[in-house]
XYZ file of C-alpha atoms in Angstrom:
765
model
C 76.469 31.965 180.541
C 78.826 32.144 177.590
C 81.028 29.801 175.657
C 83.170 29.828 172.540
C 81.516 27.952 169.717
C 82.143 24.207 169.736
C 80.498 21.334 167.938
C 77.709 20.689 170.409
C 76.933 24.372 170.925
C 76.838 25.250 167.278
C 75.169 22.149 165.978
C 72.917 22.495 169.000
C 71.512 25.619 167.387
C 69.589 23.184 165.212
C 68.440 21.058 168.119
C 65.071 19.870 169.292
C 63.945 16.413 170.444
C 62.765 13.596 168.196
C 59.425 13.103 166.553
C 57.048 12.209 163.770
C 53.801 13.746 162.559
C 51.955 15.823 165.143
C 49.303 18.490 165.438
C 52.046 21.099 165.231
C 53.452 20.278 161.819
C 54.453 17.666 159.258
C 57.959 17.110 160.678
C 60.485 15.654 158.242
C 58.215 13.277 156.385
C 57.857 15.636 153.420
C 60.294 15.440 150.555
C 63.380 17.605 150.420
C 64.400 19.054 147.067
C 67.751 17.295 146.657
C 70.283 17.452 143.820
C 70.050 14.636 141.258
C 71.797 11.450 142.305
C 74.885 9.850 140.780
C 74.183 7.577 137.811
C 76.581 4.678 137.233
C 76.591 3.095 133.800
C 77.423 -0.443 132.731
C 80.301 -1.995 134.696
C 82.618 -4.455 132.960
C 83.550 -7.686 134.779
C 86.464 -7.099 137.200
C 86.509 -3.383 136.311
C 87.697 -1.193 139.173
C 86.716 2.381 139.870
C 89.729 3.880 138.103
C 89.315 1.780 134.966
C 85.657 2.788 134.836
C 86.513 6.488 135.118
C 89.155 6.172 132.407
C 86.673 4.395 130.126
C 83.761 6.826 130.533
C 85.706 10.089 130.944
C 88.823 9.370 128.898
C 91.058 10.386 131.797
C 91.081 10.407 135.581
C 88.311 12.756 136.732
C 88.677 13.689 140.446
C 85.105 14.965 140.742
C 83.672 11.792 139.212
C 85.863 9.750 141.551
C 84.355 11.458 144.594
C 80.833 10.980 143.242
C 81.416 7.269 142.698
C 82.849 6.877 146.210
C 79.764 8.547 147.625
C 77.411 6.526 145.424
C 78.582 3.331 147.139
C 77.113 4.539 150.459
C 73.733 3.641 151.856
C 71.444 6.608 151.240
C 71.694 9.549 153.642
C 70.353 13.065 153.087
C 73.746 14.588 153.869
C 75.430 12.814 150.965
C 72.531 13.737 148.694
C 72.833 17.433 149.566
C 76.551 17.313 148.731
C 75.629 15.656 145.396
C 77.438 12.340 145.885
C 74.557 9.973 146.655
C 73.534 7.231 144.214
C 70.542 7.958 141.999
C 69.009 4.577 142.832
C 69.799 1.108 144.137
C 71.116 -0.028 140.758
C 73.673 2.783 140.735
C 74.593 2.034 144.343
C 75.267 -1.643 143.631
C 77.290 -0.759 140.536
C 79.431 1.703 142.527
C 80.029 -0.971 145.148
C 81.060 -3.458 142.506
C 83.622 -0.989 141.162
C 84.888 -0.292 144.659
C 85.136 -3.971 145.575
C 87.356 -4.528 142.540
C 89.684 -1.646 143.440
C 93.098 -2.355 145.036
C 93.832 -0.845 148.428
C 97.015 0.658 147.045
C 95.067 2.526 144.359
C 92.743 4.037 146.964
C 95.771 5.231 148.924
C 97.219 6.891 145.834
C 94.060 8.957 145.317
C 93.190 10.794 148.520
C 89.708 12.365 148.316
C 91.127 15.559 149.788
C 94.712 16.496 150.546
C 95.508 18.844 153.377
C 97.702 18.904 156.484
C 95.349 16.545 158.310
C 95.566 14.035 155.454
C 99.359 14.034 155.521
C 99.453 13.767 159.316
C 97.067 10.814 159.313
C 99.034 9.012 156.589
C 102.363 9.595 158.323
C 101.503 7.040 160.978
C 100.686 4.154 158.649
C 102.721 0.939 158.699
C 102.279 -0.568 155.206
C 104.335 -3.611 156.173
C 101.618 -4.607 158.644
C 99.346 -5.512 155.732
C 101.635 -8.266 154.503
C 100.122 -10.035 151.476
C 96.977 -7.916 151.821
C 98.921 -4.938 150.529
C 98.080 -6.220 147.034
C 94.455 -7.007 147.876
C 91.287 -5.388 146.582
C 88.678 -3.913 148.900
C 86.467 -6.918 148.218
C 89.266 -9.268 149.232
C 89.940 -7.204 152.366
C 86.273 -7.443 153.300
C 86.305 -11.227 152.914
C 89.459 -11.497 155.001
C 88.098 -9.377 157.851
C 84.825 -11.279 158.065
C 86.689 -14.598 158.324
C 89.704 -13.508 160.404
C 90.371 -13.975 164.089
C 90.597 -10.835 166.217
C 94.377 -11.136 166.586
C 94.791 -11.219 162.806
C 92.727 -8.042 162.457
C 94.779 -6.248 165.104
C 97.938 -7.277 163.261
C 96.958 -5.573 159.994
C 95.046 -2.553 161.340
C 98.150 -0.290 161.652
C 98.521 -0.579 157.879
C 94.927 0.332 157.012
C 94.521 3.949 155.946
C 91.488 6.003 156.876
C 90.446 6.188 153.224
C 90.610 2.411 152.839
C 88.629 1.888 156.040
C 86.038 4.438 154.941
C 85.663 2.721 151.562
C 85.511 -0.735 153.128
C 82.412 -0.138 155.260
C 80.496 1.004 152.176
C 80.663 -2.604 150.923
C 79.198 -4.163 154.072
C 75.641 -4.933 155.046
C 74.396 -4.055 158.532
C 74.746 -7.701 159.528
C 78.355 -7.769 158.331
C 79.168 -4.533 160.151
C 77.637 -5.970 163.311
C 79.629 -9.195 162.947
C 82.889 -7.338 162.457
C 82.205 -4.883 165.279
C 81.555 -7.811 167.625
C 84.944 -9.320 166.754
C 87.243 -6.342 167.460
C 87.918 -4.897 170.915
C 90.288 -2.111 171.972
C 90.079 -1.769 175.745
C 91.349 1.298 177.562
C 94.448 0.498 179.625
C 93.895 -0.751 183.152
C 90.188 -1.261 182.589
C 87.563 -3.355 180.837
C 86.159 -0.328 178.987
C 85.918 -1.434 175.373
C 86.570 -5.098 176.240
C 84.456 -8.045 175.104
C 81.265 -8.399 177.142
C 81.359 -4.881 178.603
C 79.261 -1.796 177.861
C 80.346 1.395 179.609
C 78.542 4.654 180.338
C 79.690 8.263 179.875
C 77.659 10.216 182.424
C 76.603 13.611 181.030
C 75.338 15.692 183.982
C 74.409 18.858 182.115
C 72.710 21.876 183.666
C 71.023 24.761 181.795
C 72.754 27.177 184.203
C 75.914 25.219 185.150
C 74.445 24.845 188.618
C 76.781 22.603 190.573
C 73.912 21.008 192.532
C 72.252 20.001 189.247
C 75.520 18.457 188.139
C 76.436 16.745 191.401
C 73.021 15.163 191.887
C 72.899 13.805 188.342
C 76.114 11.950 189.192
C 74.570 10.653 192.436
C 71.615 9.565 190.315
C 73.838 7.652 187.892
C 75.536 5.797 190.719
C 72.109 4.931 192.199
C 71.416 2.908 189.029
C 74.953 1.421 188.964
C 75.745 3.491 185.875
C 78.924 5.427 185.057
C 82.343 3.889 184.473
C 83.903 5.775 181.535
C 83.738 9.499 182.258
C 81.898 12.184 184.191
C 81.687 14.711 181.364
C 79.676 17.929 181.555
C 78.868 20.138 178.569
C 79.232 23.666 179.976
C 76.916 26.568 179.315
C 79.709 28.964 180.254
C 83.300 28.538 179.145
C 84.599 31.280 181.399
C 87.581 29.661 183.127
C 86.169 30.346 186.600
C 82.915 28.590 185.739
C 84.706 25.661 184.101
C 86.922 25.328 187.158
C 83.893 25.259 189.466
C 82.350 22.398 187.498
C 85.671 20.544 187.234
C 86.101 20.755 190.992
C 82.531 19.606 191.611
C 83.064 16.470 189.539
C 86.504 15.913 191.025
C 85.143 16.232 194.561
C 82.644 13.426 193.939
C 85.346 11.113 192.625
C 87.806 11.914 195.410
C 85.194 11.582 198.120
C 84.186 8.139 196.912
C 87.809 7.146 196.288
C 87.265 6.251 192.627
C 89.303 8.958 190.907
C 91.768 6.261 189.780
C 88.923 4.450 187.982
C 86.885 7.238 186.444
C 88.085 10.613 185.088
C 86.156 13.867 184.938
C 85.983 16.451 182.181
C 84.262 19.720 181.326
C 83.706 19.775 177.582
C 84.756 23.363 176.970
C 87.179 24.216 174.193
C 90.556 22.589 174.792
C 92.187 26.033 175.022
C 89.983 26.817 178.017
C 90.730 23.471 179.676
C 94.447 24.103 179.297
C 94.002 27.593 180.744
C 92.096 26.204 183.741
C 94.793 23.599 184.361
C 97.489 26.262 184.199
C 95.613 28.438 186.700
C 94.741 25.533 189.019
C 97.115 22.587 188.465
C 95.471 19.216 189.001
C 91.923 20.515 188.543
C 91.410 18.975 185.103
C 91.715 15.327 184.158
C 90.765 14.045 180.711
C 90.935 16.797 178.056
C 88.190 17.088 175.440
C 87.897 18.481 171.935
C 85.443 18.200 169.039
C 87.286 17.370 165.835
C 86.470 17.320 162.135
C 87.826 15.558 159.063
C 89.576 18.409 157.256
C 91.762 21.366 158.125
C 89.043 23.820 157.092
C 86.344 22.149 159.178
C 88.657 21.976 162.203
C 89.325 25.687 161.832
C 85.616 26.173 162.525
C 86.324 24.655 165.950
C 89.440 26.832 166.258
C 91.808 23.870 166.243
C 94.513 22.660 163.886
C 96.734 19.611 163.601
C 99.646 21.526 165.128
C 97.572 22.756 168.052
C 96.217 19.285 168.788
C 99.677 17.693 168.576
C 100.965 20.284 171.041
C 98.175 19.486 173.479
C 98.561 15.725 173.006
C 102.211 15.969 173.990
C 101.201 17.640 177.264
C 99.102 14.651 178.331
C 101.552 12.680 180.454
C 99.207 11.457 183.179
C 97.047 8.352 183.164
C 94.107 10.012 181.387
C 94.774 11.537 177.983
C 92.293 12.864 175.452
C 88.600 12.521 174.650
C 87.197 13.405 171.228
C 83.710 13.823 169.825
C 82.870 13.372 166.163
C 79.806 12.678 164.038
C 78.821 12.247 160.421
C 77.608 15.470 158.823
C 79.403 18.036 160.976
C 81.780 18.913 158.143
C 79.304 19.649 155.374
C 76.869 21.468 157.686
C 79.716 23.850 158.493
C 80.365 24.425 154.792
C 83.398 22.162 154.352
C 82.192 19.115 152.413
C 84.986 19.430 149.794
C 82.850 17.275 147.476
C 83.190 13.952 149.302
C 80.864 11.893 151.453
C 80.217 11.838 155.190
C 81.623 8.341 155.803
C 85.037 9.324 154.436
C 84.998 12.538 156.470
C 84.234 10.516 159.587
C 86.968 7.977 158.906
C 89.540 10.772 158.630
C 88.510 11.919 162.134
C 89.363 8.487 163.486
C 92.664 8.628 161.655
C 93.382 11.952 163.351
C 92.435 10.435 166.720
C 94.761 7.476 166.144
C 97.675 9.755 165.374
C 97.007 12.006 168.362
C 96.792 8.920 170.579
C 100.275 8.034 169.383
C 101.441 11.521 170.354
C 100.063 10.986 173.861
C 101.922 7.675 174.024
C 105.145 9.387 172.954
C 104.677 11.966 175.714
C 104.226 9.141 178.225
C 107.214 7.202 176.895
C 105.191 4.233 175.651
C 104.317 2.629 172.340
C 100.636 3.175 171.567
C 100.389 0.113 169.330
C 101.433 -2.198 172.162
C 100.556 -0.197 175.283
C 97.600 2.049 174.659
C 97.107 5.454 176.225
C 93.753 6.515 177.661
C 92.376 8.134 174.517
C 88.879 7.462 173.237
C 86.343 8.871 170.815
C 82.598 9.380 171.101
C 80.598 9.299 167.866
C 77.677 11.670 168.403
C 75.393 10.166 165.779
C 72.112 11.926 165.062
C 72.923 15.221 166.760
C 72.535 17.513 163.760
C 69.190 16.613 162.247
C 67.394 15.584 159.060
C 69.776 17.374 156.714
C 72.259 14.594 157.635
C 69.822 11.694 157.925
C 66.174 11.486 158.872
C 65.164 7.959 159.865
C 65.922 5.457 162.580
C 67.298 3.046 159.980
C 69.819 5.641 158.807
C 70.801 6.353 162.414
C 71.532 2.673 162.988
C 73.499 2.444 159.743
C 75.615 5.432 160.756
C 76.343 3.929 164.187
C 77.370 0.566 162.741
C 79.640 2.165 160.145
C 81.314 4.322 162.759
C 81.803 1.497 165.275
C 83.645 -0.565 162.682
C 85.693 2.346 161.364
C 86.726 3.334 164.878
C 87.671 -0.202 165.864
C 89.666 -0.809 162.668
C 91.638 2.315 163.552
C 92.500 0.611 166.836
C 90.358 3.006 168.868
C 88.092 2.679 171.866
C 84.874 4.097 170.418
C 81.616 4.921 172.149
C 78.324 6.225 170.806
C 75.823 8.929 171.520
C 72.824 7.315 169.808
C 70.709 10.440 169.726
C 68.087 12.302 167.741
C 66.563 15.715 167.305
C 62.930 16.744 167.081
C 62.993 17.252 163.346
C 64.253 13.721 162.632
C 61.705 10.960 162.082
C 62.844 9.219 165.259
C 60.624 8.844 168.327
C 61.431 8.033 171.934
C 60.481 4.408 171.296
C 62.504 4.382 168.067
C 65.617 5.211 170.072
C 65.074 2.077 172.149
C 64.899 0.089 168.902
C 68.089 1.741 167.644
C 69.963 0.806 170.810
C 68.887 -2.811 170.435
C 70.131 -2.878 166.833
C 73.462 -1.239 167.658
C 74.324 -3.015 170.921
C 75.312 -6.349 169.290
C 78.083 -4.503 167.395
C 79.640 -3.818 170.811
C 80.401 -0.112 171.138
C 82.670 0.563 174.095
C 80.114 2.786 175.782
C 76.957 4.833 175.434
C 75.891 8.184 176.841
C 74.017 8.261 180.140
C 71.583 10.875 181.491
C 68.824 10.619 184.114
C 66.264 10.453 181.292
C 66.452 10.493 177.510
C 66.196 14.312 177.506
C 69.294 16.454 177.979
C 68.198 19.431 180.138
C 70.716 21.816 178.588
C 71.292 20.716 174.988
C 67.677 19.703 174.402
C 68.218 16.536 172.410
C 67.267 12.899 173.009
C 69.838 10.293 173.974
C 70.411 7.335 176.314
C 69.005 7.370 179.860
C 70.389 5.611 182.914
C 67.675 2.982 182.840
C 68.413 2.241 179.189
C 71.768 0.977 180.446
C 70.023 -1.213 182.993
C 67.789 -2.594 180.228
C 70.705 -3.322 177.880
C 72.572 -5.087 180.682
C 69.500 -7.230 181.305
C 68.926 -7.919 177.607
C 72.463 -8.594 176.383
C 74.332 -9.538 179.540
C 76.750 -6.613 179.308
C 78.904 -5.846 182.315
C 80.266 -2.662 183.877
C 83.990 -2.000 184.317
C 85.028 -4.319 187.168
C 86.395 -1.654 189.490
C 83.236 0.447 189.257
C 80.979 -2.600 189.655
C 82.758 -3.354 192.909
C 82.226 0.263 193.974
C 78.494 0.028 193.216
C 78.325 -3.068 195.389
C 80.160 -1.287 198.198
C 77.791 1.652 197.774
C 74.912 -0.708 198.429
C 72.824 -0.140 195.279
C 73.465 -3.691 194.030
C 74.209 -6.839 196.006
C 77.000 -9.407 195.686
C 74.995 -11.217 192.999
C 74.611 -8.018 190.991
C 70.909 -7.621 191.766
C 69.275 -4.302 192.736
C 68.964 -3.633 196.456
C 66.324 -1.527 198.212
C 68.603 1.483 197.588
C 68.695 0.968 193.810
C 67.437 4.074 192.023
C 67.647 6.232 195.157
C 70.019 9.192 194.636
C 69.320 10.402 198.181
C 70.951 7.213 199.474
C 74.043 7.965 197.404
C 74.031 11.529 198.737
C 73.921 10.156 202.279
C 76.972 7.975 201.596
C 78.726 10.986 200.043
C 78.102 13.084 203.154
C 79.216 10.301 205.482
C 82.494 9.876 203.571
C 83.079 13.607 203.956
C 82.712 13.276 207.713
C 79.293 14.975 207.894
C 78.115 14.704 211.513
C 74.411 15.305 210.927
C 71.922 12.522 211.516
C 70.697 10.429 208.599
C 67.311 12.140 208.841
C 68.872 15.607 208.666
C 71.028 14.731 205.684
C 68.144 13.108 203.819
C 65.896 16.099 204.562
C 68.538 18.447 203.169
C 68.825 16.203 200.121
C 65.070 16.306 199.616
C 65.105 20.121 199.661
C 67.909 20.200 197.091
C 66.047 17.759 194.869
C 62.986 20.012 194.960
C 65.116 22.989 193.936
C 66.659 21.008 191.075
C 63.236 19.905 189.881
C 62.103 23.524 189.994
C 64.885 24.386 187.564
C 63.549 21.813 185.109
C 66.395 19.333 185.573
C 65.103 15.796 185.954
C 66.539 13.392 188.506
C 65.338 9.819 188.029
C 64.073 8.134 191.184
C 62.819 4.580 191.581
C 61.512 2.623 188.616
C 58.411 1.183 187.004
C 57.463 -2.474 186.850
C 61.105 -3.355 186.263
C 64.350 -1.661 187.357
C 64.983 -0.814 183.703
C 61.786 1.249 183.364
C 61.283 4.884 184.286
C 58.899 5.599 187.146
C 55.456 6.307 185.582
C 55.259 9.917 186.797
C 58.663 10.750 185.303
C 57.780 9.028 182.036
C 54.703 11.264 181.846
C 56.838 14.382 182.316
C 59.206 13.312 179.568
C 56.322 12.757 177.166
C 54.980 16.217 178.047
C 58.311 17.870 177.214
C 58.455 15.859 174.020
C 55.108 17.255 172.900
C 56.038 20.794 173.964
C 59.214 20.457 171.915
C 57.150 19.690 168.837
C 55.017 22.757 169.448
C 58.118 24.941 169.878
C 59.597 23.673 166.639
C 56.595 24.313 164.399
C 55.229 27.596 165.778
C 56.211 30.581 163.612
C 56.627 34.317 164.252
C 53.432 36.103 165.234
C 53.052 39.293 163.193
C 51.391 41.096 166.113
C 54.414 40.267 168.271
C 56.839 41.564 165.643
C 54.843 44.794 165.485
C 55.563 45.377 169.195
C 59.352 45.475 168.679
C 60.433 49.138 168.610
C 62.266 50.481 165.549
C 62.275 47.080 163.876
C 63.683 46.338 160.436
C 62.141 43.081 159.196
C 64.170 40.850 156.872
C 63.479 37.465 155.281
C 65.813 34.588 154.466
C 65.478 32.384 151.401
C 63.683 29.640 153.373
C 60.304 28.917 151.832
C 58.180 28.175 154.856
C 58.791 26.323 158.103
C 59.335 22.870 156.626
C 61.915 24.158 154.168
C 63.621 26.047 157.004
C 63.911 22.865 159.053
C 65.022 20.525 156.279
C 67.270 22.934 154.350
C 69.451 24.834 156.843
C 71.322 26.792 154.180
C 68.093 28.559 153.251
C 67.983 30.099 156.717
C 71.542 31.383 156.318
C 70.988 33.453 153.160
C 68.901 36.625 152.810
C 66.501 37.501 150.007
C 67.808 40.106 147.579
C 65.100 42.511 148.764
C 66.379 42.131 152.329
C 69.933 42.800 151.190
C 68.656 46.003 149.560
C 67.045 46.976 152.880
C 70.374 46.441 154.600
C 72.091 48.650 152.039
C 69.626 51.423 152.789
C 70.070 50.917 156.543
C 73.845 51.156 156.182
C 73.494 54.508 154.426
C 71.059 55.668 157.077
C 73.342 54.655 159.951
C 76.307 56.399 158.310
C 78.908 54.374 160.238
C 77.776 55.864 163.571
C 77.279 52.602 165.488
C 79.490 49.752 166.607
C 76.787 47.345 167.852
C 73.841 45.930 165.929
C 71.181 43.695 167.534
C 69.497 41.015 165.422
C 66.618 38.774 166.494
C 65.533 35.503 164.797
C 62.939 32.964 165.864
C 65.305 30.051 165.087
C 63.938 26.644 165.996
C 61.974 27.971 168.952
C 59.732 30.939 168.174
C 57.990 30.523 171.522
C 61.280 31.269 173.281
C 61.295 34.649 171.548
C 57.604 35.403 172.022
C 56.983 34.115 175.566
C 56.141 36.910 177.987
C 59.067 38.209 179.975
C 61.773 36.954 177.616
C 62.799 39.061 174.603
C 61.587 42.515 175.599
C 63.202 42.553 179.073
C 66.396 41.200 177.520
C 66.463 43.946 174.880
C 65.695 46.735 177.353
C 68.350 45.655 179.823
C 70.874 44.933 177.072
C 70.507 48.385 175.545
C 70.940 49.938 178.975
C 74.019 47.843 179.788
C 75.722 48.514 176.453
C 75.035 52.256 176.592
C 76.504 52.404 180.107
C 79.578 50.546 178.843
C 80.119 53.189 176.157
C 78.978 51.268 173.102
C 77.301 53.092 170.239
C 74.244 50.886 169.755
C 72.171 51.123 166.585
C 68.593 52.119 167.534
C 67.099 49.647 165.062
C 66.459 46.017 165.998
C 66.771 43.818 162.928
C 64.146 41.056 162.922
C 64.851 38.064 160.675
C 62.123 35.642 159.643
C 63.360 32.040 159.300
C 66.844 33.049 160.340
C 69.731 30.845 161.410
C 72.918 31.958 163.121
C 74.870 32.456 159.912
C 72.191 34.878 158.677
C 73.606 37.212 161.305
C 77.009 37.028 159.670
C 75.464 38.089 156.357
C 73.858 41.065 158.094
C 77.151 42.070 159.704
C 78.920 41.863 156.364
C 76.321 44.130 154.762
C 76.438 46.714 157.541
C 80.088 46.703 158.600
C 82.284 45.616 155.666
C 85.186 48.002 155.147
C 84.354 50.338 158.033
C 87.280 51.296 160.242
C 87.477 49.807 163.717
C 85.731 46.924 165.434
C 82.039 46.281 164.933
C 79.871 43.941 167.038
C 76.838 41.923 166.049
C 74.551 40.379 168.699
C 72.213 37.765 167.269
C 69.440 36.638 169.633
C 67.778 33.429 168.501
C 65.304 30.852 169.830
C 66.901 27.449 170.407
C 66.799 23.987 171.990
C 63.090 23.264 172.273
C 63.810 19.768 173.609
C 65.362 21.041 176.838
C 62.051 21.635 178.619
C 62.860 25.362 178.696
C 61.974 27.956 176.071
C 65.520 29.256 175.753
C 67.177 32.009 173.781
C 70.829 32.243 172.888
C 72.824 35.329 171.996
C 75.624 34.830 169.460
C 78.275 37.539 169.747
C 80.604 38.313 166.869
C 83.258 41.023 167.083
C 85.415 41.798 164.058
C 87.064 44.683 162.237
C 85.555 46.186 159.144
C 88.293 44.505 157.148
C 87.346 41.109 158.579
C 83.662 41.695 157.891
C 84.630 42.449 154.310
C 86.840 39.363 153.838
C 85.059 36.292 152.487
C 85.206 33.416 154.991
C 86.738 35.477 157.800
C 83.510 35.607 159.819
C 82.353 32.243 161.086
C 81.706 30.268 164.244
C 85.344 30.171 165.320
C 85.328 33.884 166.248
C 81.818 33.854 167.730
C 80.867 33.405 171.384
C 77.472 32.446 172.723
C 75.482 33.283 175.834
C 72.908 30.513 176.005
C 70.148 29.126 178.183
C 68.370 32.492 178.411
C 64.863 32.019 179.807
C 62.761 33.018 182.785
C 63.202 29.400 183.951
C 66.981 29.268 183.404
C 69.373 32.207 182.889
C 67.171 35.224 183.621
C 66.987 37.649 180.642
C 68.159 40.628 182.735
C 71.163 38.665 183.997
C 71.865 37.468 180.460
C 72.099 41.101 179.354
C 74.759 41.695 182.004
C 76.630 38.587 180.839
C 76.494 39.713 177.198
C 77.954 43.088 178.119
C 80.699 41.389 180.142
C 81.629 39.106 177.229
C 81.796 42.026 174.799
C 84.013 44.033 177.109
C 86.315 41.148 178.069
C-alpha cells in the first residue's frame, strides 16, 4: 500500500512502542551529547527581555532574543538540540523573570520568525478585544487569566497573538496550566464535545493492510465499550484514491446504518489533496477533511501544503463538518525547519493557523466563527516522534498541559493523542499515569483504540478501556447524542451502567446486521462474526473483548498479548544488522552513516541522515562505474527494525520480485544494492544526490527500511523518490514532500511479492 508522505507516516519512520531498560538495550536513559545551554546573567529589577538584550549586547540581537525565549521553557531535548534550552534552573528562572516583565505589545512587535503563515495568523487578531490588557506585561496577563471568569477569558482571547500565548505558558507551573485549562471550554457546535464535564473519543481504527473488516470491527468494538463520539478517523496505509474511497465508504456505512451520521463524522487521514480528489470523484463520500500542519511555511512545505492551499480548501467546507488538524511539538525541527526558536512557539503558531482557517470555514458557511463556531478541531499528537523531542513521562505531561492551554486560548476545541514510542522512557503503566495528570486540564477528547497499541503505526496511545477508566475516575461524560445511542444499542443501561453486552463487539455486529435488514438467524450472524474475528486476529489486529476485574481493565489474555508485543518491540529496536546476513545480499555496496552505535542512532536522528566521508567516496566511485546507465537505485537500511529486514521471507523475496517487476516495466535498474548501516530515510536522499545530481532525465531511488516495531508485525517500508537530475542537484529540492511510501510490508501484512507489484505501480503512475 502506498501513501504520500504526511506527518504520521514520516514521523512514524521513527516509531516503536514505549519502554525503559531491557535485556535488548539501554533505551534512552543514557546521556545525549547536546549543545551547551543558554546562560542568563544578572537581571535588574523590572528589567524586561528587550532591556536585558540591549544592556548585554548593546543593541537588539535577534538570535539572543530567540535563545532567551527558549530558555524560559521547561527542559525538553528538542529545545536543547536547537540550542535554545536554559543551561540550568537558575538561567530558566531568570529568563522567565525577563519574560514576565515584558509587555504584550513588545512581544507582538518582535515575531520570532516572519513568513506568510505569520502574517496570515496576525491578520485575524482583534487588538481592541484586549481592552486595558493591551498595555499589560506577560506576568500581568498570567495573573489576570488565573483569576478571571471563563467569560472574561473568552472576551480577550481574539486579541491574544500566538506568540503571546506561546510565551505565556512558559511562565506557568503545571498546576497553573491545569487550573487554566479547566476554566476554558470551546465546544463544537451542536454537541457537548469540548464542553465542561465531557471527555470525547476519536476512534482510530487502523489496519496494517487497510482491510475494511479490520476497520469496521474496531468501530464495532469501540461502540461495545460506549466509546466514540468525536470522529471515526482512519490513518490509511494506501493513499490511492480508490483505497481511500473504500475506507471512507466503510466508515460512512457504519454511521448511516446506525443512524448517527449527524452526530459523528468520518475521515480518512490521507493528504488533503487526496481527500478532495476522492470527494470530486464520489460526491458525498468524504465528511470531515484532515491535514497535518506545521508552524512555518517551510515546515508546511514538507507536508506539501501552504497557507494559500489551506485557505482554498477551508473555503470549500460548507457542510456541517469542516476541518480536522493534527499537530505536535517537535515536528518542525525534526524536519529541519527549527528556524532557531523553540517548540512551544512553533506549536502555538499552528493553533494560530487553525484559528484563522476556522474563520475561513465560517466565512464559507456564512457565519461568524467568533460567535457561531464551525466544526473545526485540532488534535495534539504529543509524544509521537521520540526522545529527540522529549524523553520522560514528566515532559510528556508538560507538553500536553502547555498545548491544551494554548489551544483553548486560541478559542479552539483541542484534543490529545497522549502517546509514546519505544525509545522514550515511558512505559505502558506510565501512560496511565500521564492520562491521570492530564485529564484534570480537560482536553476535549483523547484517542481511542482497542488496546494501547496501534496495529499499523506501531506506537502506544489510549485504549478504549482507558476511556472507561477515566469516566469512572473523573466523572467525565460522553456527548449526549452518542450516549443515548449507546443506551439504545444496549451496551449500557438507562443508569449508564454496563449491561451484559458491554465489551462484546459481536453484539454490536448483530445490531448492525439487523439494521441492514439481514434475514439470517442470530446464531448464523454471530457465527459469521466469530469467523471474521478469527481472521482479524490472524492478521495481528487486536479486538478487545470483555474485561478484567472491572469494566475498565483489559481481559487478562489480551493484556498478556500486549505485553508480549511490547517486549518484541524492544527486541526489534535494539537488534542491529547481522554481518552474515549482509554478506548474503548480492552485489552489495555497504555504506555507513555518522551514527556512532545504536544508542546514538536512536537518540540523534540527524546522525542517521548523513553519510561518512568514506561512504561518500564510495558513492563517487559507484557513480563513475555506473556511467549514467541506470534510472533506478535500490537502497536498504535496517532503520528502527533490523529484524524486519533480516526475517526469513522478507527482504530477499521483495528484492527478487521488485527487480523482475521493474525490468519488465522497462526500467534500467542498477545491479548493485546499496546497504546502509544505521540509515534513516533522509540518508537515501543523500545517496540519490551523489548518484544522480546533474544527470539528464528522471532518476528513481527506492529506499527499503525496517520500521514500526511496536505494531506487532516486523514491517518494511519502501520510500520512493523520483526527481530529475537537476532536482537531485538542487539543495533542498529533495525531501519528504516529493516522496511516496509503500508501507506495512511483511509476511504477516502486505506480502513482499505483492509489495513489489505495488512499488512498480506507484513508480509508473
